[in-house]
């Protein structure tokens, strides 16, 4: 939870002051070291001491720190855009640079609308999302999100867009093999498009691998292959939100690569600079840009700091570090982390431990036979978090994955560069913390 800052008013006792950080460690003002098993907020993919970043910032600030992208460009922006196009799948060759993941999603939503208007389909305005998803804090991104806790108070301000059930194999009630279940779940999109009226639906948005709302949940590849078919059949753009799961986090450069599917728009953030500067990007397929150009349709959108040269220079430096060897090493660390969490299979309060790449989700249940979630008032995930932090490991807790209210879980996403010793410590601490909370709950 974010907090307000006020001069002279002190600070919340729940927020330790971090005065230094290196590799996968945070250091508090009293010298205590904390293992960052959350990479900040799944941001610091390359650790807290990446060589060369300060020098890149300084040199670019000395050259040019700001230009208006409405009228100018700069070398780091051009270089970064070229690199992102080279990394992105398919024809996602066009980069629109903004400042945050929320803005990247907002850009994708607005581009989807512009695309259809440019082609004469002005009735296409609906963006379909999924329940228990989170795509950002701005009103458009929040309208596409299905995270009840984040949406409720702002509901009067948001678009009333429809939602699908999440891609959540652990709690699916579809019959058959994993592939058959995946196809059945994806088929719900087609049913919803038909109910809404295909002529009104502009886009479908999803995280290819779920992030903080249902950590590390991912379906059989048939799910997204069917989603792609349905979107194509109904002239609906597929927006992939890769803000959290991109840049090697799931074991591929981008999570959609696992499913052999190319979206029409892809939102990037977080790992694009690994936390060293604010910047994000919306990658846009050629056919979307070509439709706007053919209709001479301008995209009236942007932010004051879009394409900031200093941030772009940092991102240009950082994205080169996402090599195949780094991603392979991170996958090995992910396998080690899952192995270290094996004792949780016998825990009376753990229903599922799932992972992909260096991204692990632990889901808590009140009954391992029925997978009934805990009453949210028990604060199970927060209690595990507190125990782990007391033992020097910072994890990412969450709730609401089952129905928007109930459903406790942890997300473990240490830097891709994390050491084996730290992985062992994370696993041991999480197991011990879960055991401690189970005891407190009387299991």
Coordinates of C-alpha atoms in Angstrom, one line a residue:
X1 CA 0.0 0.0 0.0
X2 CA 1.3 3.4 -0.9
X3 CA 1.6 6.1 1.7
X4 CA 1.5 9.9 1.8
X5 CA 4.5 11.9 2.7
X6 CA 4.3 15.1 4.7
X7 CA 7.1 17.3 5.8
X8 CA 7.7 17.2 9.5
X9 CA 5.1 14.6 10.1
X10 CA 7.3 11.6 10.4
X11 CA 6.6 8.3 8.6
X12 CA 4.6 5.1 8.9
X13 CA 6.2 2.6 11.2
X14 CA 5.3 -0.1 8.6
X15 CA 7.7 1.4 6.1
X16 CA 11.4 0.7 6.8
X17 CA 13.7 3.3 5.4
X18 CA 16.0 1.8 2.7
X19 CA 19.2 3.7 2.5
X20 CA 21.2 1.4 0.2
X21 CA 20.6 -1.6 -2.1
X22 CA 22.8 -4.0 -4.0
X23 CA 22.3 -7.1 -6.0
X24 CA 19.2 -8.8 -4.4
X25 CA 19.6 -7.0 -1.0
X26 CA 17.9 -4.0 0.5
X27 CA 19.7 -2.3 3.4
X28 CA 17.8 -0.3 6.0
X29 CA 19.0 2.8 7.9
X30 CA 20.2 0.6 10.8
X31 CA 22.2 -1.7 8.5
X32 CA 19.8 -4.6 8.4
X33 CA 19.9 -6.5 5.1
X34 CA 16.7 -7.8 3.5
X35 CA 16.5 -10.2 0.6
X36 CA 14.4 -8.7 -2.1
X37 CA 12.3 -11.7 -3.2
X38 CA 9.8 -9.3 -4.9
X39 CA 12.3 -7.3 -7.0
X40 CA 10.6 -4.2 -5.6
X41 CA 7.3 -4.8 -7.3
X42 CA 8.5 -7.2 -9.9
X43 CA 10.6 -4.3 -11.3
X44 CA 14.3 -4.7 -10.3
X45 CA 14.9 -7.6 -12.7
X46 CA 18.6 -7.1 -12.9
X47 CA 19.3 -6.4 -9.2
X48 CA 20.1 -3.2 -7.3
X49 CA 23.6 -2.5 -8.6
X50 CA 23.6 -2.7 -12.4
X51 CA 26.9 -1.5 -13.8
X52 CA 26.9 1.6 -15.9
X53 CA 23.5 3.0 -15.2
X54 CA 24.7 6.1 -13.3
X55 CA 27.2 6.9 -16.0
X56 CA 24.5 6.5 -18.7
X57 CA 22.2 8.9 -16.8
X58 CA 24.9 11.4 -16.2
X59 CA 26.1 11.5 -19.8
X60 CA 22.6 11.8 -21.3
X61 CA 21.6 14.5 -18.8
X62 CA 24.7 16.5 -19.9
X63 CA 23.8 16.1 -23.6
X64 CA 20.0 16.6 -23.6
X65 CA 17.6 15.8 -20.7
X66 CA 14.3 16.7 -22.3
X67 CA 12.7 17.4 -25.7
X68 CA 9.0 17.4 -26.6
X69 CA 8.2 14.3 -28.5
X70 CA 5.4 16.1 -30.3
X71 CA 8.1 17.9 -32.3
X72 CA 11.5 16.1 -31.8
X73 CA 13.2 12.8 -31.3
X74 CA 16.6 11.9 -29.8
X75 CA 19.2 9.2 -30.3
X76 CA 18.4 7.1 -27.2
X77 CA 14.7 7.0 -28.2
X78 CA 15.5 5.9 -31.7
X79 CA 17.9 3.2 -30.5
X80 CA 15.6 1.9 -27.8
X81 CA 12.7 1.7 -30.3
X82 CA 14.8 -0.3 -32.7
X83 CA 15.9 -2.7 -30.0
X84 CA 12.4 -3.2 -28.7
X85 CA 11.2 -3.9 -32.2
X86 CA 13.9 -6.5 -32.6
X87 CA 13.0 -8.2 -29.3
X88 CA 9.2 -8.2 -29.7
X89 CA 7.5 -11.1 -31.6
X90 CA 5.9 -10.9 -35.0
X91 CA 5.3 -7.5 -36.5
X92 CA 5.2 -5.6 -33.2
X93 CA 7.7 -3.2 -34.7
X94 CA 6.4 0.2 -33.6
X95 CA 7.1 1.6 -30.1
X96 CA 5.1 4.3 -28.4
X97 CA 7.0 5.4 -25.3
X98 CA 5.3 6.6 -22.2
X99 CA 6.2 6.6 -18.5
X100 CA 4.5 3.7 -16.6
X101 CA 2.7 0.4 -17.1
X102 CA -0.6 2.0 -16.5
X103 CA 0.1 4.5 -19.3
X104 CA 1.3 1.8 -21.6
X105 CA -2.1 0.0 -21.1
X106 CA -4.0 3.2 -21.5
X107 CA -2.2 3.9 -24.8
X108 CA -3.1 0.4 -26.1
X109 CA -6.7 0.9 -25.2
X110 CA -6.9 4.2 -27.0
X111 CA -5.0 2.9 -30.0
X112 CA -7.5 0.1 -30.3
X113 CA -10.3 2.6 -30.4
X114 CA -8.4 4.8 -33.0
X115 CA -7.7 1.7 -35.1
X116 CA -11.4 0.8 -35.5
X117 CA -12.5 4.4 -36.0
X118 CA -9.9 4.8 -38.7
X119 CA -11.3 1.8 -40.5
X120 CA -14.9 3.1 -40.2
X121 CA -16.0 0.9 -37.3
X122 CA -17.0 3.6 -34.9
X123 CA -19.3 1.4 -32.9
X124 CA -16.3 -0.6 -31.7
X125 CA -15.6 0.8 -28.2
X126 CA -15.8 -2.0 -25.7
X127 CA -12.6 -3.5 -24.1
X128 CA -13.2 -7.0 -22.6
X129 CA -11.0 -7.9 -19.7
X130 CA -11.0 -10.7 -17.1
X131 CA -12.0 -10.8 -13.4
X132 CA -9.2 -10.8 -10.9
X133 CA -6.9 -9.0 -13.4
X134 CA -5.0 -5.8 -12.8
X135 CA -3.8 -3.6 -15.6
X136 CA -3.1 -0.2 -14.0
X137 CA -4.2 2.7 -11.9
X138 CA -5.5 5.1 -14.5
X139 CA -9.2 5.0 -15.2
X140 CA -9.0 3.4 -18.6
X141 CA -6.6 0.7 -17.4
X142 CA -8.7 0.2 -14.2
X143 CA -11.9 -0.1 -16.3
X144 CA -10.3 -3.0 -18.2
X145 CA -9.1 -4.6 -14.9
X146 CA -11.1 -7.0 -12.8
X147 CA -9.4 -6.5 -9.4
X148 CA -12.4 -5.8 -7.2
X149 CA -10.4 -4.2 -4.3
X150 CA -8.8 -1.7 -6.6
X151 CA -12.0 -1.0 -8.6
X152 CA -14.8 -0.6 -6.1
X153 CA -14.5 2.9 -4.9
X154 CA -13.9 4.3 -8.4
X155 CA -16.7 2.3 -10.2
X156 CA -18.8 5.5 -10.8
X157 CA -15.9 7.0 -12.8
X158 CA -15.1 3.9 -14.9
X159 CA -16.3 2.5 -18.2
X160 CA -18.7 -0.5 -17.5
X161 CA -16.8 -3.0 -19.6
X162 CA -17.6 -6.7 -19.4
X163 CA -15.3 -9.4 -17.9
X164 CA -14.4 -13.0 -18.5
X165 CA -13.5 -15.5 -15.7
X166 CA -9.7 -15.6 -15.3
X167 CA -7.3 -18.0 -16.9
X168 CA -6.9 -19.9 -13.6
X169 CA -6.4 -23.7 -14.1
X170 CA -6.2 -24.3 -10.4
X171 CA -9.8 -23.3 -10.0
X172 CA -11.3 -24.1 -13.4
X173 CA -14.3 -26.4 -13.4
X174 CA -14.1 -27.3 -17.1
X175 CA -13.9 -31.0 -17.9
X176 CA -11.2 -32.9 -19.9
X177 CA -7.5 -32.6 -20.5
X178 CA -5.6 -29.4 -19.8
X179 CA -5.9 -28.6 -23.5
X180 CA -9.6 -29.2 -23.6
X181 CA -10.2 -27.1 -20.4
X182 CA -8.1 -24.3 -22.0
X183 CA -10.2 -24.3 -25.1
X184 CA -13.4 -24.3 -23.2
X185 CA -12.3 -21.4 -21.0
X186 CA -11.2 -19.4 -24.0
X187 CA -14.5 -20.1 -25.7
X188 CA -16.1 -17.9 -23.1
X189 CA -14.6 -14.9 -24.9
X190 CA -16.5 -15.8 -28.1
X191 CA -19.8 -16.2 -26.2
X192 CA -19.2 -12.8 -24.5
X193 CA -18.4 -11.1 -27.8
X194 CA -21.6 -12.4 -29.3
X195 CA -23.6 -11.3 -26.3
X196 CA -22.1 -7.8 -26.5
X197 CA -22.4 -7.6 -30.3
X198 CA -19.2 -8.1 -32.3
X199 CA -19.7 -4.7 -33.9
X200 CA -19.2 -3.1 -30.5
X201 CA -16.1 -4.9 -29.2
X202 CA -12.7 -3.2 -29.9
X203 CA -10.2 -5.3 -27.9
X204 CA -9.6 -8.0 -25.4
X205 CA -6.8 -7.5 -22.8
X206 CA -5.0 -10.1 -20.7
X207 CA -1.7 -10.8 -19.0
X208 CA -0.4 -13.9 -20.8
X209 CA 0.8 -15.1 -17.4
X210 CA -1.1 -13.6 -14.5
X211 CA 0.8 -11.3 -12.2
X212 CA 0.1 -10.0 -8.8
X213 CA -3.7 -10.7 -8.8
X214 CA -3.3 -14.5 -9.4
X215 CA 0.4 -15.0 -9.3
X216 CA 2.0 -17.2 -11.9
X217 CA -1.3 -18.7 -13.1
X218 CA -1.0 -19.7 -16.7
X219 CA -3.1 -22.0 -19.0
X220 CA -2.3 -24.6 -21.6
X221 CA -1.1 -22.9 -24.8
X222 CA -4.3 -23.8 -26.5
X223 CA -6.0 -21.1 -24.4
X224 CA -4.3 -18.2 -26.1
X225 CA -4.2 -19.8 -29.5
X226 CA -8.0 -20.0 -29.2
X227 CA -8.2 -16.4 -28.0
X228 CA -6.2 -15.3 -31.0
X229 CA -8.5 -17.2 -33.4
X230 CA -11.6 -15.7 -31.7
X231 CA -10.2 -12.1 -31.9
X232 CA -9.3 -12.5 -35.5
X233 CA -12.8 -14.0 -36.3
X234 CA -14.5 -11.0 -34.8
X235 CA -12.1 -8.1 -35.7
X236 CA -11.1 -7.7 -32.1
X237 CA -7.6 -6.6 -31.2
X238 CA -5.7 -8.6 -28.6
X239 CA -3.8 -6.5 -26.1
X240 CA -1.1 -8.4 -24.1
X241 CA -0.2 -6.8 -20.8
X242 CA 3.4 -7.8 -20.3
X243 CA 4.2 -5.0 -17.9
X244 CA 5.0 -7.4 -15.1
X245 CA 5.8 -10.6 -17.0
X246 CA 7.9 -9.3 -19.9
X247 CA 11.7 -9.1 -20.2
X248 CA 12.6 -12.7 -19.3
X249 CA 10.6 -13.0 -16.1
X250 CA 8.7 -16.1 -17.2
X251 CA 11.6 -17.8 -19.0
X252 CA 11.0 -16.2 -22.4
X253 CA 11.7 -12.7 -23.5
X254 CA 7.9 -12.1 -23.4
X255 CA 5.3 -14.3 -21.8
X256 CA 3.3 -14.6 -25.0
X257 CA 6.2 -16.4 -26.5
X258 CA 5.3 -19.4 -24.4
X259 CA 2.0 -19.8 -26.3
X260 CA 3.2 -19.2 -29.9
X261 CA 0.8 -16.2 -30.1
X262 CA 1.4 -12.6 -31.3
X263 CA -0.8 -9.9 -29.9
X264 CA -1.8 -6.8 -31.9
X265 CA -0.7 -4.5 -29.0
X266 CA 1.7 -5.2 -26.2
X267 CA 2.2 -3.1 -23.1
X268 CA 5.7 -3.1 -21.5
X269 CA 7.1 -1.5 -18.4
X270 CA 8.8 -2.4 -15.1
X271 CA 11.7 -4.5 -16.4
X272 CA 12.3 -2.2 -19.4
X273 CA 14.7 -0.2 -17.2
X274 CA 14.7 -2.7 -14.3
X275 CA 13.6 0.1 -12.0
X276 CA 16.4 2.6 -12.7
X277 CA 14.2 5.2 -14.5
X278 CA 10.5 5.6 -15.3
X279 CA 9.6 4.6 -18.8
X280 CA 7.3 2.1 -20.5
X281 CA 6.3 1.3 -24.0
X282 CA 3.3 0.1 -26.1
X283 CA 4.4 -2.1 -28.9
X284 CA 2.1 -1.8 -31.9
X285 CA 1.7 -4.2 -34.8
X286 CA 2.3 -3.0 -38.3
X287 CA -1.2 -3.5 -39.4
X288 CA -2.5 -1.2 -36.7
X289 CA -0.1 1.6 -37.7
X290 CA -0.8 1.1 -41.4
X291 CA -4.6 1.4 -40.8
X292 CA -4.1 4.8 -39.1
X293 CA -1.7 5.9 -41.9
X294 CA -4.1 4.8 -44.7
X295 CA -6.9 6.8 -43.2
X296 CA -4.6 9.8 -42.4
X297 CA -5.8 9.4 -38.8
X298 CA -3.6 11.1 -36.2
X299 CA -3.2 9.5 -32.8
X300 CA -3.8 12.4 -30.4
X301 CA -2.2 11.0 -27.3
X302 CA 1.0 11.5 -25.2
X303 CA 2.4 12.7 -22.0
X304 CA 4.8 15.5 -21.1
X305 CA 7.6 13.1 -20.3
X306 CA 6.9 10.5 -23.0
X307 CA 10.2 9.4 -24.6
X308 CA 12.3 11.3 -22.0
X309 CA 15.9 11.0 -23.3
X310 CA 17.4 10.2 -19.9
X311 CA 14.9 7.4 -19.2
X312 CA 15.2 6.2 -22.8
X313 CA 19.0 6.1 -22.5
X314 CA 18.7 4.0 -19.3
X315 CA 16.3 1.6 -21.0
X316 CA 18.5 1.4 -24.0
X317 CA 21.4 0.3 -21.7
X318 CA 19.2 -2.1 -19.7
X319 CA 17.5 -4.1 -22.4
X320 CA 20.8 -5.3 -23.8
X321 CA 21.3 -7.2 -20.5
X322 CA 18.3 -9.5 -21.2
X323 CA 20.4 -12.1 -22.9
X324 CA 19.5 -15.8 -23.6
X325 CA 22.1 -16.9 -21.0
X326 CA 20.6 -14.6 -18.3
X327 CA 17.1 -15.9 -19.0
X328 CA 18.3 -19.5 -18.9
X329 CA 20.1 -18.9 -15.6
X330 CA 17.0 -17.3 -14.2
X331 CA 14.9 -20.4 -15.2
X332 CA 17.4 -22.5 -13.3
X333 CA 17.0 -20.3 -10.3
X334 CA 13.2 -20.6 -10.6
X335 CA 13.5 -24.4 -10.6
X336 CA 15.7 -24.3 -7.5
X337 CA 13.1 -22.0 -5.8
X338 CA 10.3 -24.4 -6.6
X339 CA 12.3 -27.3 -5.3
X340 CA 13.0 -25.4 -2.1
X341 CA 9.3 -24.9 -1.7
X342 CA 8.5 -28.6 -2.0
X343 CA 7.8 -28.9 1.8
X344 CA 4.7 -26.7 1.2
X345 CA 3.0 -29.6 -0.5
X346 CA 2.4 -31.0 2.9
X347 CA 1.2 -27.7 4.5
X348 CA -2.4 -27.7 5.7
X349 CA -2.9 -24.2 4.4
X350 CA -1.3 -24.3 0.9
X351 CA -3.5 -25.3 -2.0
X352 CA -1.1 -24.7 -4.9
X353 CA 2.5 -23.8 -5.6
X354 CA 3.0 -22.9 -9.3
X355 CA 5.8 -21.4 -11.2
X356 CA 7.1 -20.4 -14.6
X357 CA 10.6 -19.0 -15.2
X358 CA 11.6 -17.1 -12.1
X359 CA 8.0 -16.3 -11.1
X360 CA 6.4 -18.4 -8.3
X361 CA 2.9 -18.2 -6.8
X362 CA 1.9 -19.7 -3.5
X363 CA -1.9 -19.9 -2.9
X364 CA -3.3 -20.4 0.6
X365 CA -6.5 -22.3 1.4
X366 CA -8.5 -23.1 4.5
X367 CA -9.2 -26.7 3.4
X368 CA -6.8 -28.6 1.1
X369 CA -9.5 -31.1 0.2
X370 CA -12.0 -28.5 -1.1
X371 CA -9.5 -25.6 -1.8
X372 CA -11.9 -23.3 0.1
X373 CA -10.2 -19.9 0.6
X374 CA -9.6 -18.3 3.9
X375 CA -11.9 -15.6 5.3
X376 CA -10.2 -12.4 4.2
X377 CA -10.3 -11.2 7.8
X378 CA -7.7 -13.8 8.7
X379 CA -5.1 -11.8 6.7
X380 CA -3.2 -15.0 6.0
X381 CA -1.0 -13.7 3.2
X382 CA -0.1 -10.6 5.2
X383 CA 0.8 -12.7 8.2
X384 CA 3.1 -14.8 6.1
X385 CA 4.6 -11.6 4.7
X386 CA 5.2 -10.2 8.2
X387 CA 6.9 -13.4 9.4
X388 CA 9.1 -13.5 6.3
X389 CA 10.1 -9.8 6.7
X390 CA 10.9 -10.4 10.3
X391 CA 13.3 -13.1 9.1
X392 CA 14.9 -10.7 6.5
X393 CA 13.0 -11.7 3.3
X394 CA 10.6 -9.4 1.5
X395 CA 7.9 -11.1 -0.4
X396 CA 4.9 -9.9 -2.4
X397 CA 1.5 -10.7 -0.6
X398 CA -1.9 -10.4 -2.2
X399 CA -5.6 -11.3 -1.9
X400 CA -8.9 -11.6 -3.8
X401 CA -7.8 -14.1 -6.4
X402 CA -10.8 -16.4 -5.9
X403 CA -13.8 -14.0 -6.0
X404 CA -12.4 -10.5 -5.7
X405 CA -12.5 -10.7 -1.8
X406 CA -11.2 -14.1 -0.7
X407 CA -8.1 -15.7 -2.0
X408 CA -4.7 -15.3 -0.2
X409 CA -1.4 -15.7 -2.0
X410 CA 2.2 -14.8 -2.3
X411 CA 4.2 -13.8 -5.4
X412 CA 7.9 -14.6 -5.4
X413 CA 9.8 -12.7 -8.1
X414 CA 13.4 -12.0 -7.1
X415 CA 15.8 -10.4 -9.5
X416 CA 16.7 -12.6 -12.5
X417 CA 20.3 -12.2 -11.3
X418 CA 19.6 -13.6 -7.8
X419 CA 22.2 -15.9 -6.3
X420 CA 21.7 -19.5 -5.3
X421 CA 22.3 -18.8 -1.7
X422 CA 19.6 -16.1 -1.7
X423 CA 17.2 -18.5 -3.4
X424 CA 17.8 -21.1 -0.7
X425 CA 17.1 -18.5 2.0
X426 CA 13.9 -17.3 0.3
X427 CA 12.6 -20.9 0.1
X428 CA 13.5 -21.7 3.7
X429 CA 12.0 -18.5 5.0
X430 CA 8.8 -18.9 3.2
X431 CA 8.4 -22.5 4.3
X432 CA 9.1 -21.5 7.9
X433 CA 6.8 -18.5 7.7
X434 CA 3.9 -20.6 6.3
X435 CA 4.5 -23.2 9.1
X436 CA 4.4 -20.4 11.7
X437 CA 1.1 -19.0 10.4
X438 CA -0.5 -22.5 10.1
X439 CA 0.3 -23.0 13.8
X440 CA -1.2 -19.6 14.7
X441 CA -4.3 -20.7 12.9
X442 CA -4.6 -23.9 14.9
X443 CA -3.7 -26.4 12.1

